[in-house]
Amino acid sequence: MNDSNMERLVKMKKFINYLQNPYLKIFIAPLSLILFGAIMGVSHSQSPKWLAVILLYLIALTSQLTLHFLHLKFDRESSITDNPLLLRILQGLMILAAILLMIRQHWIIILLILFYLIYTHIIYYPYNISNTIYAYILAIFYESFILNIIAYYSQVGAINNDLLIHLIPIVLMFAGIYIQTFHLKDELSIYQPSKLWPRLRYLGYILSFLALALGFYLSLPSRSYFLVQILCLLVSGFALIPSLVVTKNSDQSQRKINYLSAVLSIFTIIYSLSVLF
């Protein structure tokens, strides 16, 4: 192997390590839950409502941190969760942001926000269903679909068929990535690992790459001479390749969870641009 190839491998490894950074997952990953709807909504709005975007991001951020706190508490019995103060602060901020966002919103959007807040807690209360197929379905429905619907509606005050169709690749990518994420979290749990997620692993790969292909198709016709569409295919495709690597220990599993969150953010951003351009 010559020096140039070695240098490329080193740069690639550094880039992957950067995407595995837990702080990147904490602050950037919640954006992937709302970014497509927000970008589409802002681009079609005559007067973008940036406060609504900020409040929805705060809801996504605090809800994901709440779910992670509950995951550490109930699935891994971590001592970090012994003090419930952090959980109360997160819940308080989430409720406050939700109340501020619900002001002057349509009653259906208010209901969707309330249902999302309930979703973040019924995964663990009254029963722990965190690593079941029910939790997986709820996660896909709320985190890839409902939050984007709320993000779009809060900007333009309507939902159209074009948005719903273009959301399909987002939902498929989340569905594929979340199979891997649920499998990894199941391995990190103190409970007996489920046999379900290993069986669905290849389905997760198929759904992820299907999302890429469908995303390319639905973003046509191109207004950028296919440059953005090709960029979406190449960058997202290369980002997905490391996700095929099987982890061997808990540290690798946690870093892969962080990496998969970054992949979702990358795809969401570039796919949104490919739809616009």
Short mmCIF file of N, CA and C in Angstrom, two decimals, residues 180-274:
data_model
loop_
_atom_site.label_atom_id
_atom_site.label_comp_id
_atom_site.label_asym_id
_atom_site.label_seq_id
_atom_site.Cartn_x
_atom_site.Cartn_y
_atom_site.Cartn_z
N GLN A 180 -30.57 -1.38 13.30
CA GLN A 180 -29.21 -1.54 13.83
C GLN A 180 -29.09 -0.91 15.23
N THR A 181 -29.67 0.26 15.41
CA THR A 181 -29.59 0.95 16.70
C THR A 181 -30.26 0.14 17.80
N PHE A 182 -31.45 -0.38 17.51
CA PHE A 182 -32.15 -1.19 18.51
C PHE A 182 -31.37 -2.46 18.83
N HIS A 183 -30.75 -3.05 17.81
CA HIS A 183 -29.93 -4.24 18.03
C HIS A 183 -28.75 -3.92 18.95
N LEU A 184 -28.09 -2.80 18.70
CA LEU A 184 -26.93 -2.42 19.51
C LEU A 184 -27.33 -2.08 20.95
N LYS A 185 -28.43 -1.36 21.11
CA LYS A 185 -28.91 -1.03 22.46
C LYS A 185 -29.32 -2.29 23.21
N ASP A 186 -29.88 -3.25 22.48
CA ASP A 186 -30.26 -4.52 23.09
C ASP A 186 -29.04 -5.25 23.61
N GLU A 187 -27.93 -5.18 22.86
CA GLU A 187 -26.69 -5.82 23.29
C GLU A 187 -26.11 -5.14 24.53
N LEU A 188 -26.34 -3.84 24.67
CA LEU A 188 -25.82 -3.10 25.82
C LEU A 188 -26.70 -3.24 27.06
N SER A 189 -27.90 -3.77 26.87
CA SER A 189 -28.84 -3.91 27.98
C SER A 189 -28.40 -5.00 28.95
N ILE A 190 -28.88 -4.89 30.19
CA ILE A 190 -28.57 -5.90 31.21
C ILE A 190 -29.43 -7.14 31.03
N TYR A 191 -30.44 -7.04 30.17
CA TYR A 191 -31.36 -8.16 29.99
C TYR A 191 -30.88 -9.10 28.88
N GLN A 192 -31.51 -10.25 28.82
CA GLN A 192 -31.17 -11.23 27.79
C GLN A 192 -31.45 -10.63 26.41
N PRO A 193 -30.46 -10.63 25.51
CA PRO A 193 -30.67 -10.04 24.18
C PRO A 193 -31.79 -10.74 23.42
N SER A 194 -32.56 -9.94 22.70
CA SER A 194 -33.65 -10.48 21.89
C SER A 194 -33.09 -11.14 20.63
N LYS A 195 -33.79 -12.15 20.15
CA LYS A 195 -33.39 -12.82 18.91
C LYS A 195 -33.94 -12.11 17.68
N LEU A 196 -34.81 -11.12 17.93
CA LEU A 196 -35.48 -10.43 16.82
C LEU A 196 -34.52 -9.59 15.99
N TRP A 197 -33.73 -8.75 16.66
CA TRP A 197 -32.93 -7.76 15.94
C TRP A 197 -31.83 -8.36 15.08
N PRO A 198 -31.11 -9.41 15.51
CA PRO A 198 -30.14 -10.03 14.60
C PRO A 198 -30.78 -10.58 13.33
N ARG A 199 -32.01 -11.06 13.44
CA ARG A 199 -32.71 -11.60 12.28
C ARG A 199 -33.09 -10.51 11.28
N LEU A 200 -33.27 -9.30 11.79
CA LEU A 200 -33.68 -8.18 10.93
C LEU A 200 -32.51 -7.35 10.43
N ARG A 201 -31.29 -7.75 10.78
CA ARG A 201 -30.12 -6.93 10.45
C ARG A 201 -30.00 -6.66 8.96
N TYR A 202 -30.15 -7.69 8.14
CA TYR A 202 -30.01 -7.51 6.70
C TYR A 202 -31.16 -6.69 6.12
N LEU A 203 -32.34 -6.80 6.73
CA LEU A 203 -33.45 -5.95 6.32
C LEU A 203 -33.11 -4.49 6.55
N GLY A 204 -32.41 -4.21 7.65
CA GLY A 204 -31.98 -2.85 7.93
C GLY A 204 -31.06 -2.30 6.85
N TYR A 205 -30.11 -3.13 6.40
CA TYR A 205 -29.21 -2.71 5.32
C TYR A 205 -30.00 -2.42 4.04
N ILE A 206 -30.94 -3.31 3.72
CA ILE A 206 -31.74 -3.15 2.50
C ILE A 206 -32.55 -1.86 2.54
N LEU A 207 -33.20 -1.60 3.66
CA LEU A 207 -34.02 -0.40 3.79
C LEU A 207 -33.18 0.87 3.66
N SER A 208 -31.97 0.85 4.22
CA SER A 208 -31.10 2.03 4.16
C SER A 208 -30.69 2.35 2.73
N PHE A 209 -30.26 1.33 1.99
CA PHE A 209 -29.82 1.58 0.62
C PHE A 209 -31.02 1.81 -0.31
N LEU A 210 -32.18 1.22 0.03
CA LEU A 210 -33.39 1.52 -0.73
C LEU A 210 -33.78 2.98 -0.56
N ALA A 211 -33.58 3.52 0.63
CA ALA A 211 -33.86 4.94 0.89
C ALA A 211 -32.99 5.83 0.00
N LEU A 212 -31.74 5.43 -0.19
CA LEU A 212 -30.84 6.20 -1.07
C LEU A 212 -31.36 6.22 -2.50
N ALA A 213 -31.71 5.04 -3.01
CA ALA A 213 -32.18 4.93 -4.40
C ALA A 213 -33.48 5.69 -4.60
N LEU A 214 -34.42 5.52 -3.68
CA LEU A 214 -35.70 6.20 -3.80
C LEU A 214 -35.54 7.70 -3.62
N GLY A 215 -34.62 8.10 -2.73
CA GLY A 215 -34.36 9.51 -2.54
C GLY A 215 -33.84 10.17 -3.81
N PHE A 216 -32.97 9.46 -4.53
CA PHE A 216 -32.45 9.97 -5.80
C PHE A 216 -33.58 10.15 -6.80
N TYR A 217 -34.45 9.15 -6.88
CA TYR A 217 -35.55 9.19 -7.85
C TYR A 217 -36.54 10.31 -7.53
N LEU A 218 -36.92 10.43 -6.26
CA LEU A 218 -37.93 11.41 -5.88
C LEU A 218 -37.41 12.85 -5.92
N SER A 219 -36.09 13.02 -5.93
CA SER A 219 -35.53 14.38 -5.98
C SER A 219 -35.40 14.90 -7.41
N LEU A 220 -35.79 14.09 -8.37
CA LEU A 220 -35.79 14.52 -9.77
C LEU A 220 -37.09 15.24 -10.10
N PRO A 221 -37.10 16.17 -11.07
CA PRO A 221 -35.98 16.60 -11.90
C PRO A 221 -35.01 17.50 -11.13
N SER A 222 -33.76 17.43 -11.53
CA SER A 222 -32.71 18.17 -10.83
C SER A 222 -32.60 19.59 -11.37
N ARG A 223 -32.32 20.52 -10.47
CA ARG A 223 -32.06 21.91 -10.86
C ARG A 223 -30.60 22.28 -10.65
N SER A 224 -29.78 21.25 -10.44
CA SER A 224 -28.35 21.50 -10.21
C SER A 224 -27.50 20.60 -11.10
N TYR A 225 -28.07 20.21 -12.26
CA TYR A 225 -27.37 19.31 -13.18
C TYR A 225 -26.96 18.01 -12.48
N PHE A 226 -27.82 17.53 -11.59
CA PHE A 226 -27.64 16.26 -10.86
C PHE A 226 -26.49 16.28 -9.86
N LEU A 227 -25.88 17.44 -9.66
CA LEU A 227 -24.72 17.50 -8.76
C LEU A 227 -25.12 17.18 -7.32
N VAL A 228 -26.21 17.78 -6.84
CA VAL A 228 -26.63 17.55 -5.45
C VAL A 228 -27.13 16.12 -5.28
N GLN A 229 -27.84 15.60 -6.30
CA GLN A 229 -28.35 14.23 -6.22
C GLN A 229 -27.22 13.21 -6.17
N ILE A 230 -26.21 13.42 -7.01
CA ILE A 230 -25.06 12.52 -7.01
C ILE A 230 -24.29 12.63 -5.70
N LEU A 231 -24.17 13.86 -5.20
CA LEU A 231 -23.50 14.08 -3.91
C LEU A 231 -24.23 13.33 -2.80
N CYS A 232 -25.56 13.36 -2.84
CA CYS A 232 -26.35 12.65 -1.83
C CYS A 232 -26.09 11.15 -1.89
N LEU A 233 -26.07 10.61 -3.10
CA LEU A 233 -25.81 9.17 -3.27
C LEU A 233 -24.42 8.79 -2.77
N LEU A 234 -23.42 9.55 -3.19
CA LEU A 234 -22.03 9.20 -2.87
C LEU A 234 -21.74 9.37 -1.38
N VAL A 235 -22.06 10.53 -0.84
CA VAL A 235 -21.72 10.81 0.57
C VAL A 235 -22.50 9.89 1.49
N SER A 236 -23.82 9.79 1.28
CA SER A 236 -24.63 8.93 2.14
C SER A 236 -24.27 7.46 1.96
N GLY A 237 -23.99 7.06 0.71
CA GLY A 237 -23.60 5.68 0.45
C GLY A 237 -22.30 5.30 1.14
N PHE A 238 -21.30 6.17 1.02
CA PHE A 238 -20.02 5.90 1.69
C PHE A 238 -20.17 5.94 3.21
N ALA A 239 -21.04 6.82 3.69
CA ALA A 239 -21.27 6.90 5.14
C ALA A 239 -21.93 5.64 5.68
N LEU A 240 -22.72 4.98 4.84
CA LEU A 240 -23.41 3.76 5.27
C LEU A 240 -22.49 2.54 5.33
N ILE A 241 -21.42 2.55 4.54
CA ILE A 241 -20.55 1.36 4.45
C ILE A 241 -19.99 0.94 5.80
N PRO A 242 -19.44 1.86 6.63
CA PRO A 242 -18.93 1.42 7.94
C PRO A 242 -20.00 0.82 8.85
N SER A 243 -21.28 1.11 8.58
CA SER A 243 -22.34 0.55 9.42
C SER A 243 -22.50 -0.95 9.21
N LEU A 244 -21.88 -1.48 8.16
CA LEU A 244 -21.95 -2.92 7.90
C LEU A 244 -21.01 -3.71 8.81
N VAL A 245 -20.07 -3.01 9.45
CA VAL A 245 -19.10 -3.67 10.32
C VAL A 245 -19.78 -4.13 11.61
N VAL A 246 -19.55 -5.39 11.98
CA VAL A 246 -20.14 -5.96 13.19
C VAL A 246 -19.28 -5.59 14.40
N THR A 247 -19.91 -5.11 15.46
CA THR A 247 -19.18 -4.73 16.68
C THR A 247 -18.85 -5.95 17.52
N LYS A 248 -17.77 -5.83 18.32
CA LYS A 248 -17.29 -6.96 19.12
C LYS A 248 -17.35 -6.73 20.62
N ASN A 249 -17.56 -5.48 21.04
CA ASN A 249 -17.64 -5.20 22.47
C ASN A 249 -18.55 -4.00 22.71
N SER A 250 -18.83 -3.71 23.98
CA SER A 250 -19.78 -2.65 24.33
C SER A 250 -19.30 -1.27 23.90
N ASP A 251 -17.99 -1.04 23.97
CA ASP A 251 -17.45 0.26 23.56
C ASP A 251 -17.67 0.49 22.07
N GLN A 252 -17.41 -0.53 21.27
CA GLN A 252 -17.64 -0.43 19.83
C GLN A 252 -19.13 -0.25 19.52
N SER A 253 -19.98 -0.92 20.29
CA SER A 253 -21.43 -0.80 20.07
C SER A 253 -21.91 0.62 20.33
N GLN A 254 -21.42 1.24 21.42
CA GLN A 254 -21.83 2.61 21.73
C GLN A 254 -21.32 3.58 20.68
N ARG A 255 -20.09 3.39 20.22
CA ARG A 255 -19.53 4.28 19.19
C ARG A 255 -20.28 4.11 17.87
N LYS A 256 -20.74 2.89 17.60
CA LYS A 256 -21.50 2.68 16.37
C LYS A 256 -22.87 3.34 16.46
N ILE A 257 -23.49 3.32 17.64
CA ILE A 257 -24.76 4.03 17.83
C ILE A 257 -24.58 5.51 17.54
N ASN A 258 -23.49 6.09 18.04
CA ASN A 258 -23.20 7.50 17.78
C ASN A 258 -23.00 7.74 16.29
N TYR A 259 -22.29 6.82 15.65
CA TYR A 259 -22.01 6.96 14.22
C TYR A 259 -23.29 6.89 13.40
N LEU A 260 -24.17 5.96 13.74
CA LEU A 260 -25.43 5.81 13.00
C LEU A 260 -26.29 7.06 13.11
N SER A 261 -26.26 7.71 14.26
CA SER A 261 -26.98 8.97 14.42
C SER A 261 -26.43 10.04 13.49
N ALA A 262 -25.12 10.06 13.34
CA ALA A 262 -24.48 11.02 12.43
C ALA A 262 -24.86 10.72 10.98
N VAL A 263 -24.95 9.44 10.63
CA VAL A 263 -25.34 9.05 9.27
C VAL A 263 -26.75 9.57 8.95
N LEU A 264 -27.66 9.44 9.91
CA LEU A 264 -29.01 9.96 9.71
C LEU A 264 -29.00 11.46 9.45
N SER A 265 -28.18 12.18 10.20
CA SER A 265 -28.09 13.63 10.02
C SER A 265 -27.53 13.98 8.65
N ILE A 266 -26.50 13.26 8.23
CA ILE A 266 -25.88 13.50 6.92
C ILE A 266 -26.89 13.28 5.81
N PHE A 267 -27.59 12.15 5.86
CA PHE A 267 -28.57 11.84 4.82
C PHE A 267 -29.69 12.87 4.80
N THR A 268 -30.19 13.23 5.96
CA THR A 268 -31.30 14.18 6.04
C THR A 268 -30.93 15.52 5.43
N ILE A 269 -29.74 16.01 5.74
CA ILE A 269 -29.30 17.31 5.22
C ILE A 269 -29.14 17.27 3.71
N ILE A 270 -28.40 16.28 3.20
CA ILE A 270 -28.11 16.25 1.77
C ILE A 270 -29.35 15.89 0.96
N TYR A 271 -30.19 15.01 1.49
CA TYR A 271 -31.43 14.67 0.78
C TYR A 271 -32.35 15.89 0.70
N SER A 272 -32.42 16.66 1.76
CA SER A 272 -33.23 17.88 1.75
C SER A 272 -32.75 18.83 0.66
N LEU A 273 -31.44 18.97 0.54
CA LEU A 273 -30.87 19.84 -0.50
C LEU A 273 -31.14 19.29 -1.89
N SER A 274 -31.09 17.97 -2.03
CA SER A 274 -31.33 17.36 -3.35
C SER A 274 -32.78 17.55 -3.79
#
